[in-house]
PDB file of C-alpha atoms in Angstrom:
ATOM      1  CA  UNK C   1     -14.023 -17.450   7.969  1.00 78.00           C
ATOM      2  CA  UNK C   2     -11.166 -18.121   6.067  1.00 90.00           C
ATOM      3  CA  UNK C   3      -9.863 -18.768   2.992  1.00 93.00           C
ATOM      4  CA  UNK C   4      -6.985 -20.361   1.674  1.00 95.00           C
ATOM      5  CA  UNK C   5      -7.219 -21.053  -1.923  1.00 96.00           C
ATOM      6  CA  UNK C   6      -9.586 -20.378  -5.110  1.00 95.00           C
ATOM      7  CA  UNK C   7     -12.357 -22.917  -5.750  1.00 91.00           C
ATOM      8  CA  UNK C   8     -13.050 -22.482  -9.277  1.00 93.00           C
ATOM      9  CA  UNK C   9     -16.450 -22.282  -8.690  1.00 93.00           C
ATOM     10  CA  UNK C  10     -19.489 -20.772 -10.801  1.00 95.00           C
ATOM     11  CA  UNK C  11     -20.394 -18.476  -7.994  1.00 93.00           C
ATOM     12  CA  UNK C  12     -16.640 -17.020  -8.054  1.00 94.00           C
ATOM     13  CA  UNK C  13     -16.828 -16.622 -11.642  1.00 96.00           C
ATOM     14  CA  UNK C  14     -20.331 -15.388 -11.283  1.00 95.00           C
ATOM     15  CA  UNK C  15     -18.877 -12.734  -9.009  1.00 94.00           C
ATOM     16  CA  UNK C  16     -16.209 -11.484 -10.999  1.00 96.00           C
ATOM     17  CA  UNK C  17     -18.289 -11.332 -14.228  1.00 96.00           C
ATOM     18  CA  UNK C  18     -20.835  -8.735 -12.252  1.00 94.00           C
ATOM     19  CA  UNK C  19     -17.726  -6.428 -11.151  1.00 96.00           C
ATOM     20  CA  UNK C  20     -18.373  -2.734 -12.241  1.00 95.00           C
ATOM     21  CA  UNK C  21     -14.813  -1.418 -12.568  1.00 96.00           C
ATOM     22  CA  UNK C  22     -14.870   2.296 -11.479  1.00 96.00           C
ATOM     23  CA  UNK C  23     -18.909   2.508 -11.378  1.00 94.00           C
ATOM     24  CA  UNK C  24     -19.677   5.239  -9.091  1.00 93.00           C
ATOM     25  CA  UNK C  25     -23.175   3.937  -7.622  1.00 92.00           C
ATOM     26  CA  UNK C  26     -21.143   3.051  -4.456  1.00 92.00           C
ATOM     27  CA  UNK C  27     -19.476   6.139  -3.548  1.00 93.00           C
ATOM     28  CA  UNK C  28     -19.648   7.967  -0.704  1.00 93.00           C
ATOM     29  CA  UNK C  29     -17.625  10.683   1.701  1.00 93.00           C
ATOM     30  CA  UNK C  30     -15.645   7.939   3.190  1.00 94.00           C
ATOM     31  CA  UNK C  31     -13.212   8.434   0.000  1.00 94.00           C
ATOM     32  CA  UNK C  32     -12.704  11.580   0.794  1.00 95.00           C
ATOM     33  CA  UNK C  33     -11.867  11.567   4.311  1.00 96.00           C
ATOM     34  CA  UNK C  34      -9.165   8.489   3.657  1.00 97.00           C
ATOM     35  CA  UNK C  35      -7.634  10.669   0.931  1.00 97.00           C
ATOM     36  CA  UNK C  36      -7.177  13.412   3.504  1.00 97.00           C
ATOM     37  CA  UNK C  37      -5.851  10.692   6.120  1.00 97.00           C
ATOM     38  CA  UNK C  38      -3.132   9.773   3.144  1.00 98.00           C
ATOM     39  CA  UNK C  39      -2.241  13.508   2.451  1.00 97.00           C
ATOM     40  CA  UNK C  40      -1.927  14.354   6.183  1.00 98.00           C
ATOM     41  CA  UNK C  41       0.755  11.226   6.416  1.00 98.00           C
ATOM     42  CA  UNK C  42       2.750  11.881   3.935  1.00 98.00           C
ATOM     43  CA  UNK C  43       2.847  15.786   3.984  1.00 97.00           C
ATOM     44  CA  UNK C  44       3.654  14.887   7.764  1.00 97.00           C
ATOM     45  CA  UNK C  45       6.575  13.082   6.623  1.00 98.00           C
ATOM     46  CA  UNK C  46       7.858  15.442   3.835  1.00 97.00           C
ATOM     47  CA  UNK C  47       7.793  17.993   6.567  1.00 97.00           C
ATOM     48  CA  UNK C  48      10.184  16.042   8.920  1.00 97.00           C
ATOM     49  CA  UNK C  49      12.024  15.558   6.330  1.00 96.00           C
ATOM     50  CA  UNK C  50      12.001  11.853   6.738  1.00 97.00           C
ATOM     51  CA  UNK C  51      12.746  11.257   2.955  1.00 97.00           C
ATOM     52  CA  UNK C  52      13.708   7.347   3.273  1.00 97.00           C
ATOM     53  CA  UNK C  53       9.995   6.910   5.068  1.00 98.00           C
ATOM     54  CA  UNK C  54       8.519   9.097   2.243  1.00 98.00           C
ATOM     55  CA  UNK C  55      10.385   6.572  -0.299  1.00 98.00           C
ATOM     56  CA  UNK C  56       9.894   3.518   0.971  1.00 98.00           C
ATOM     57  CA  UNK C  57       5.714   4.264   0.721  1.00 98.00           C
ATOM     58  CA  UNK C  58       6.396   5.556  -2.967  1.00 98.00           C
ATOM     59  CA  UNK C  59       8.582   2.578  -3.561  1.00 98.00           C
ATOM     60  CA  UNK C  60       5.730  -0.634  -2.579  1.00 98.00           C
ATOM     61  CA  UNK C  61       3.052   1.952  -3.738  1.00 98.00           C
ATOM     62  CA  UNK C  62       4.363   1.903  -6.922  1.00 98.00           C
ATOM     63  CA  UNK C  63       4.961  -2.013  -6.944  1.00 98.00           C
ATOM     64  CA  UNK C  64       1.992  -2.482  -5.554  1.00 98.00           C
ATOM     65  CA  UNK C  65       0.212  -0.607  -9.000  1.00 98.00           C
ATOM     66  CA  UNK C  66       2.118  -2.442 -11.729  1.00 98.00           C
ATOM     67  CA  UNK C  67       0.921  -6.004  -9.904  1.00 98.00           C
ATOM     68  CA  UNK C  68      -2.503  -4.433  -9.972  1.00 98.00           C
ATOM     69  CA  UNK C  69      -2.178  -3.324 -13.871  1.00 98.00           C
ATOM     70  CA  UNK C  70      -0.457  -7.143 -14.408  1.00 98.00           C
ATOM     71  CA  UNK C  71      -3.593  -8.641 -12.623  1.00 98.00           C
ATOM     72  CA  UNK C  72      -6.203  -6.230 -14.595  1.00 98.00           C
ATOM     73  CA  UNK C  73      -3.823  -7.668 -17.819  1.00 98.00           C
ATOM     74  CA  UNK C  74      -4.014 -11.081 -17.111  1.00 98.00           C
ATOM     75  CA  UNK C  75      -8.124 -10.720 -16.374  1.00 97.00           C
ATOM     76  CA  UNK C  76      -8.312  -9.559 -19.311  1.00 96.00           C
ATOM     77  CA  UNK C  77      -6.319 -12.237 -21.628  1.00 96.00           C
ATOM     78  CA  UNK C  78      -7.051 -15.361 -19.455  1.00 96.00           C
ATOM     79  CA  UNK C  79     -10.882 -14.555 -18.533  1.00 94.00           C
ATOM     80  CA  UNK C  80     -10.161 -14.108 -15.104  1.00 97.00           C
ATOM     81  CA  UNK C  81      -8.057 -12.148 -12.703  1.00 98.00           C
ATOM     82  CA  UNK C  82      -5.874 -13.741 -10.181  1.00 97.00           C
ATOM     83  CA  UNK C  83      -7.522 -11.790  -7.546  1.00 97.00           C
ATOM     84  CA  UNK C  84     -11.100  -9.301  -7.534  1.00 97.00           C
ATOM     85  CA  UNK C  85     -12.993  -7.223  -5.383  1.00 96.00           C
ATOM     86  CA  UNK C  86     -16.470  -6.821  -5.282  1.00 93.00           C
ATOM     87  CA  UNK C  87     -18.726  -3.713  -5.757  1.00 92.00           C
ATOM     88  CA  UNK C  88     -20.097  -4.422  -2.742  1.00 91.00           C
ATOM     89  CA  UNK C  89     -17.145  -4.247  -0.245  1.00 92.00           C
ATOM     90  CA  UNK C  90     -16.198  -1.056  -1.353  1.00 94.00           C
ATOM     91  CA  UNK C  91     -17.266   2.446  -2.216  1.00 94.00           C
ATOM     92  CA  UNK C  92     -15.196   2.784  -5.686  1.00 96.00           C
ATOM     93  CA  UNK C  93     -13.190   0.246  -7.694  1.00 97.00           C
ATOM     94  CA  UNK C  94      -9.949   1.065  -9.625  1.00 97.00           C
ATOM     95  CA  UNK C  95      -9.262  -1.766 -11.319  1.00 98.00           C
ATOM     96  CA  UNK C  96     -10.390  -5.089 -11.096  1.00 97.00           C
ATOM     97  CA  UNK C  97      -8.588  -6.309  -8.135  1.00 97.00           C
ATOM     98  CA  UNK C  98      -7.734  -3.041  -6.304  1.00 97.00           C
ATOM     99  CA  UNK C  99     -10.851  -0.545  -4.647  1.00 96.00           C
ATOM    100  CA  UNK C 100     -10.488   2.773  -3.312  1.00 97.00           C
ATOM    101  CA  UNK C 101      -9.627   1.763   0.621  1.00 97.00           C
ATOM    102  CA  UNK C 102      -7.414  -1.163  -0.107  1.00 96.00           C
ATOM    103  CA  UNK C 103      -5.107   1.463  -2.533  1.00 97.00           C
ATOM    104  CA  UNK C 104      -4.787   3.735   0.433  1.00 98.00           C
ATOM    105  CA  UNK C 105      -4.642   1.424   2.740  1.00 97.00           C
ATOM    106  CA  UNK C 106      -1.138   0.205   0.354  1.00 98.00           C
ATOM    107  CA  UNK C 107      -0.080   3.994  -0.176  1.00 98.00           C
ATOM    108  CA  UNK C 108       0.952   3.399   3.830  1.00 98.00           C
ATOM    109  CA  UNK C 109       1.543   0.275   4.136  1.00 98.00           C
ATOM    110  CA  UNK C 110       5.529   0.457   3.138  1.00 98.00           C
ATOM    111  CA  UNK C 111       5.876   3.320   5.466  1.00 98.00           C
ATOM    112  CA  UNK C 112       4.603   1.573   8.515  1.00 98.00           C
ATOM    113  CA  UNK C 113       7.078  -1.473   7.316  1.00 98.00           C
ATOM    114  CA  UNK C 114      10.059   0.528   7.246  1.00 98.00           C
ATOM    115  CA  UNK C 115       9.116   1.889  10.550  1.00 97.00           C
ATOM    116  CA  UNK C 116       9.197  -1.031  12.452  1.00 97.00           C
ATOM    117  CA  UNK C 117      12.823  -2.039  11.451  1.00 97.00           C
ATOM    118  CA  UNK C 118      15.278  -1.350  14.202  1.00 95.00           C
ATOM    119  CA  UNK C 119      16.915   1.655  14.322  1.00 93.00           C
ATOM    120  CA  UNK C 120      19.931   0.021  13.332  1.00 94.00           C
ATOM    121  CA  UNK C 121      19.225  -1.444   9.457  1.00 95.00           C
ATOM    122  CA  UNK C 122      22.213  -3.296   9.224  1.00 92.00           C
ATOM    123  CA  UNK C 123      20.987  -5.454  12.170  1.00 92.00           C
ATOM    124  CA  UNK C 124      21.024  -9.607  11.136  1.00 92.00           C
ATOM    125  CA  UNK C 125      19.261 -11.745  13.467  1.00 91.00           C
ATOM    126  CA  UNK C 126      20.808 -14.850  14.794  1.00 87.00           C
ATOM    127  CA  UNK C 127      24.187 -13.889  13.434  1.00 84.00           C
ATOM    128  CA  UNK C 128      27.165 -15.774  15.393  1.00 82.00           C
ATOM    129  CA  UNK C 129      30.079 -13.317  15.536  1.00 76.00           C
ATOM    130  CA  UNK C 130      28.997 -10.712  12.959  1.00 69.00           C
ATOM    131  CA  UNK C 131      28.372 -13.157  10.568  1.00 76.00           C
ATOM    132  CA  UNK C 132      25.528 -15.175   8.931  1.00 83.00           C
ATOM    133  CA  UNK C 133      21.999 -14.875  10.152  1.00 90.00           C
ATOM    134  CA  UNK C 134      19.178 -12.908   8.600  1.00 94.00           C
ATOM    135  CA  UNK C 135      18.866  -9.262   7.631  1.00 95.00           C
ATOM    136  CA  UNK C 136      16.352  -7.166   9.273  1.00 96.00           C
ATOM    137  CA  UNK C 137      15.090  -5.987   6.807  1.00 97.00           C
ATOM    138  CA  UNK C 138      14.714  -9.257   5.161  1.00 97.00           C
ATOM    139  CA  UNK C 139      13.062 -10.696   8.123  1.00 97.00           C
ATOM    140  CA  UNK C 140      10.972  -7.706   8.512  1.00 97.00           C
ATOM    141  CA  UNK C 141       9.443  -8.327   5.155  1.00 98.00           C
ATOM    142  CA  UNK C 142       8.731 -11.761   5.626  1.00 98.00           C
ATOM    143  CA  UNK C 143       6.641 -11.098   8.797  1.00 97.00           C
ATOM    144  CA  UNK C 144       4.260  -8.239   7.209  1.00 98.00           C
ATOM    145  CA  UNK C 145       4.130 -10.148   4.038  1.00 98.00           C
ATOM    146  CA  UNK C 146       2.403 -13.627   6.531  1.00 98.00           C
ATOM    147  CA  UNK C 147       0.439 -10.985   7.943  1.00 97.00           C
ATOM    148  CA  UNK C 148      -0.758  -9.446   4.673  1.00 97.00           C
ATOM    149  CA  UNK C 149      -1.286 -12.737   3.378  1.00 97.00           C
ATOM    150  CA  UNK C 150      -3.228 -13.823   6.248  1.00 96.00           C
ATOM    151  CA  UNK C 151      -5.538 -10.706   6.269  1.00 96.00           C
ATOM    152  CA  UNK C 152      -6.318 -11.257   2.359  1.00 96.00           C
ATOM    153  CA  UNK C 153      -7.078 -14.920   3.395  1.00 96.00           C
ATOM    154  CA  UNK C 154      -9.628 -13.880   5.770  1.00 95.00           C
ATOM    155  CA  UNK C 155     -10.675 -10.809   2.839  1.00 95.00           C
ATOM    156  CA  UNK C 156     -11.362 -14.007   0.813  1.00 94.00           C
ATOM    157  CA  UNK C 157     -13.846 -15.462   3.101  1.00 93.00           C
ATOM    158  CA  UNK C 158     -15.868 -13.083   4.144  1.00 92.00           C
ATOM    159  CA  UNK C 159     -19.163 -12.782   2.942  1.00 89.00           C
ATOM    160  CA  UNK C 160     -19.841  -9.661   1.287  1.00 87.00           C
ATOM    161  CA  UNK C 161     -16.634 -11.243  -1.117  1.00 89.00           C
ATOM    162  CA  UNK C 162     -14.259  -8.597  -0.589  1.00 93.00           C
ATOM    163  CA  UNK C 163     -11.553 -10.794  -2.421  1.00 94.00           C
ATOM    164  CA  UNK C 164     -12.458 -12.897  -4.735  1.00 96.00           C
ATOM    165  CA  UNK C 165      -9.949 -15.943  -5.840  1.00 96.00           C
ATOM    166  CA  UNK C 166     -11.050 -17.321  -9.072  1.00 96.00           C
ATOM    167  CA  UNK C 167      -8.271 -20.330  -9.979  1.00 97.00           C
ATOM    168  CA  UNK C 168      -7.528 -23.182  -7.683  1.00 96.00           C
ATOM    169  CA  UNK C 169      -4.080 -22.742  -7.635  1.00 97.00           C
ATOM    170  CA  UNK C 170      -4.339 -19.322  -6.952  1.00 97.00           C
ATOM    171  CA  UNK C 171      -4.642 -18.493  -3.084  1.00 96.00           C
ATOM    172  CA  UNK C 172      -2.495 -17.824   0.641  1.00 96.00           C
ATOM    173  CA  UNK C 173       0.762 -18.938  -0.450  1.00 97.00           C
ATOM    174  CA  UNK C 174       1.114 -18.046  -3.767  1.00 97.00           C
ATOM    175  CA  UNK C 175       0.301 -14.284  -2.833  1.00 97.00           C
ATOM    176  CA  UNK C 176       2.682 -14.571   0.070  1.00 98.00           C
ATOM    177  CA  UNK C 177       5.311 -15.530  -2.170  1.00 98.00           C
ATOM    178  CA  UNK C 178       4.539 -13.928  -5.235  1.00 97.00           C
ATOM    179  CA  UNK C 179       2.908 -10.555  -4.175  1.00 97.00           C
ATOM    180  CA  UNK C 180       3.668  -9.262  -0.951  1.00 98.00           C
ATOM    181  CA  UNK C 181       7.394 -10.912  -0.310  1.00 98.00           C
ATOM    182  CA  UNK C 182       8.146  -8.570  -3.327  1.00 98.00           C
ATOM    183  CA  UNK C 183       5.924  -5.232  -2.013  1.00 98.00           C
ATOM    184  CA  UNK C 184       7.513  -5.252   1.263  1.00 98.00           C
ATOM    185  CA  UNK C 185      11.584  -5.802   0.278  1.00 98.00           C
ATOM    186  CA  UNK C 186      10.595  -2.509  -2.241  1.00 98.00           C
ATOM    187  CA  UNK C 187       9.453  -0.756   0.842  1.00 98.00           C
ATOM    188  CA  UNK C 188      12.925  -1.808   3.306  1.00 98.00           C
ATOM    189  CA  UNK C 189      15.757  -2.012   1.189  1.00 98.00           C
ATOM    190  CA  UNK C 190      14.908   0.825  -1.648  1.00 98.00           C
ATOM    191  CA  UNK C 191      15.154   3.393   1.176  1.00 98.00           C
ATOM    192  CA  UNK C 192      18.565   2.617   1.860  1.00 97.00           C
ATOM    193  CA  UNK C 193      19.487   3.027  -1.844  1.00 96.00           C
ATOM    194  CA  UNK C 194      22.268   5.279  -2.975  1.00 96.00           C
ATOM    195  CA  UNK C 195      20.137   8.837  -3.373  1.00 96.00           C
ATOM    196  CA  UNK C 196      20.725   8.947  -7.067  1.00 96.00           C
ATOM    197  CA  UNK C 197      19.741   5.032  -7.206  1.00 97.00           C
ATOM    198  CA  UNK C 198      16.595   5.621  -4.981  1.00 97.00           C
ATOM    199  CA  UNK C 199      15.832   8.215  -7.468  1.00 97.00           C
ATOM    200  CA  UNK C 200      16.194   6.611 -10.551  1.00 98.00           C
ATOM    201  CA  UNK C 201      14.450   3.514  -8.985  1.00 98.00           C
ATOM    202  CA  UNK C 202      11.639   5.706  -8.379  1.00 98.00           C
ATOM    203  CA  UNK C 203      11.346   7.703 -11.583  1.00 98.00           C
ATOM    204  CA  UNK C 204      11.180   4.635 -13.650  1.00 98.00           C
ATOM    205  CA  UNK C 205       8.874   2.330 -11.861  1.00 98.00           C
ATOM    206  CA  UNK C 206       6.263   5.433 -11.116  1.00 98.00           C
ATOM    207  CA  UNK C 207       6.919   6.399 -15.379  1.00 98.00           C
ATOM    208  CA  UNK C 208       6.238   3.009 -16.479  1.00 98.00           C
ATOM    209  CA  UNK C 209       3.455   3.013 -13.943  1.00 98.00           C
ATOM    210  CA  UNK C 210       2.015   6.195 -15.268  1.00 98.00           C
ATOM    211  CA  UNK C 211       2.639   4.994 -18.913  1.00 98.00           C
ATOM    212  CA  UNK C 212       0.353   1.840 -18.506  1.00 98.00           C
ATOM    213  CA  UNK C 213      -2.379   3.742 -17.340  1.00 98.00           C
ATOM    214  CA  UNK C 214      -2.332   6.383 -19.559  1.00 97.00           C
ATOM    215  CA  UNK C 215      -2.442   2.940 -22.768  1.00 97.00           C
ATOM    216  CA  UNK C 216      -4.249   0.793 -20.787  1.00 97.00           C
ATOM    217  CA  UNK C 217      -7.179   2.398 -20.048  1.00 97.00           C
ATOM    218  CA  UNK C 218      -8.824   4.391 -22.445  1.00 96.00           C
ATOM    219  CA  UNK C 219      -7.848   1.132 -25.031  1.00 96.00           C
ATOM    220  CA  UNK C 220     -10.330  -0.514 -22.488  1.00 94.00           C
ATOM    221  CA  UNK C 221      -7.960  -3.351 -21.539  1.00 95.00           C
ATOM    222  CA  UNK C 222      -7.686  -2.689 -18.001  1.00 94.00           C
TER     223      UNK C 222
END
């Protein structure tokens, strides 16, 4: 049921060899109904005027997208991408390792994280008179990057292949390290950036986001 690392197997390679990257023989309305879900939360948002919610979706959305353009990279250099999904979970693949419903699923996911930090940011658990202890926001991301990690182990295992983990060495806790610690500090401490800093931070990562895609993947490399 689950899995917690790569086996190297023939079958995984098999797998990821048979991946039709943006093939369309899988779609269906269910893409358009999430892309009105995503819409409807963020133009919910920009309405409240909640801009540090609106950034801190923005901010591991856009982190999220350069890991997925590194792992597309790396697939193609090294044989093999860290991580895959298959045609068959999914009604539309992106890139190799990112479909259609786990992309929206991220365009959210930093805006639920920021959400659940306490009301008070500056918070630090198990601090003994104001000092030491653990910043929310730090702690926050640890917890939804074990539960991300988790889910994606249990992704890995199911048998329809939704993730595929080619490399042995490649599995729970290097993605809990590597991949989602870093998505969900973007999402709770860019938010609480300087305006102008937020901003910048935003512009550039989004630009060189945009700017990969636009090389990438007409030179076929992603």
């Amino acid at each position: 049921m689950f899995r917690f690392w790569g086996d190297g197997s023939q079958e995984a390679m098999d797998l990821v060899n048979a991946i039709r990257v943006r093939s369309t023989e899988n779609f269906n309305w269910t893409f358009i109904f999430i892309l009105s879900v995503v819409f409807y939360v963020y133009w919910t948002e920009i309405q409240k005027k909640n801009t540090e919610v609106v950034c801190a979706g923005l901010a591991l959305y856009g982190v999220h997208w350069l890991y997925e353009i590194c792992n597309a990279v790396i697939g193609k250099l090294a044989g093999y991408p860290l991580w895959s999904v298959s045609n068959e979970s999914t009604t539309f693949i992106l890139l190799i390792g990112v479909c259609w419903e786990l992309s929206m699923m991220f365009s959210i996911a930093g805006m639920i994280s920021f959400k659940m930090l306490p009301q008070d940011r500056t918070k630090r658990y198990f601090a003994r008179n104001g000092k030491g202890g653990i910043s929310c926001k730090l702690a926050g991301a640890l917890e939804m990057a074990l539960l991300f990690a988790l889910v994606e182990s249990f992704l890995a295992g199911t048998s329809n292949h939704s993730f595929i983990w080619v490399y042995k060495w490649w599995g729970v806790i290097p993605v809990f390290i590597t991949t989602y610690i870093p998505f969900f500090i973007a999402s709770n401490y860019v938010p609480d950036l300087e305006p102008r800093k937020r901003t910048r931070f935003l512009a550039v990562l989004w630009g060189l986001v945009a700017l990969l895609l636009i090389i990438l993947i007409p030179l076929g490399i992603i």
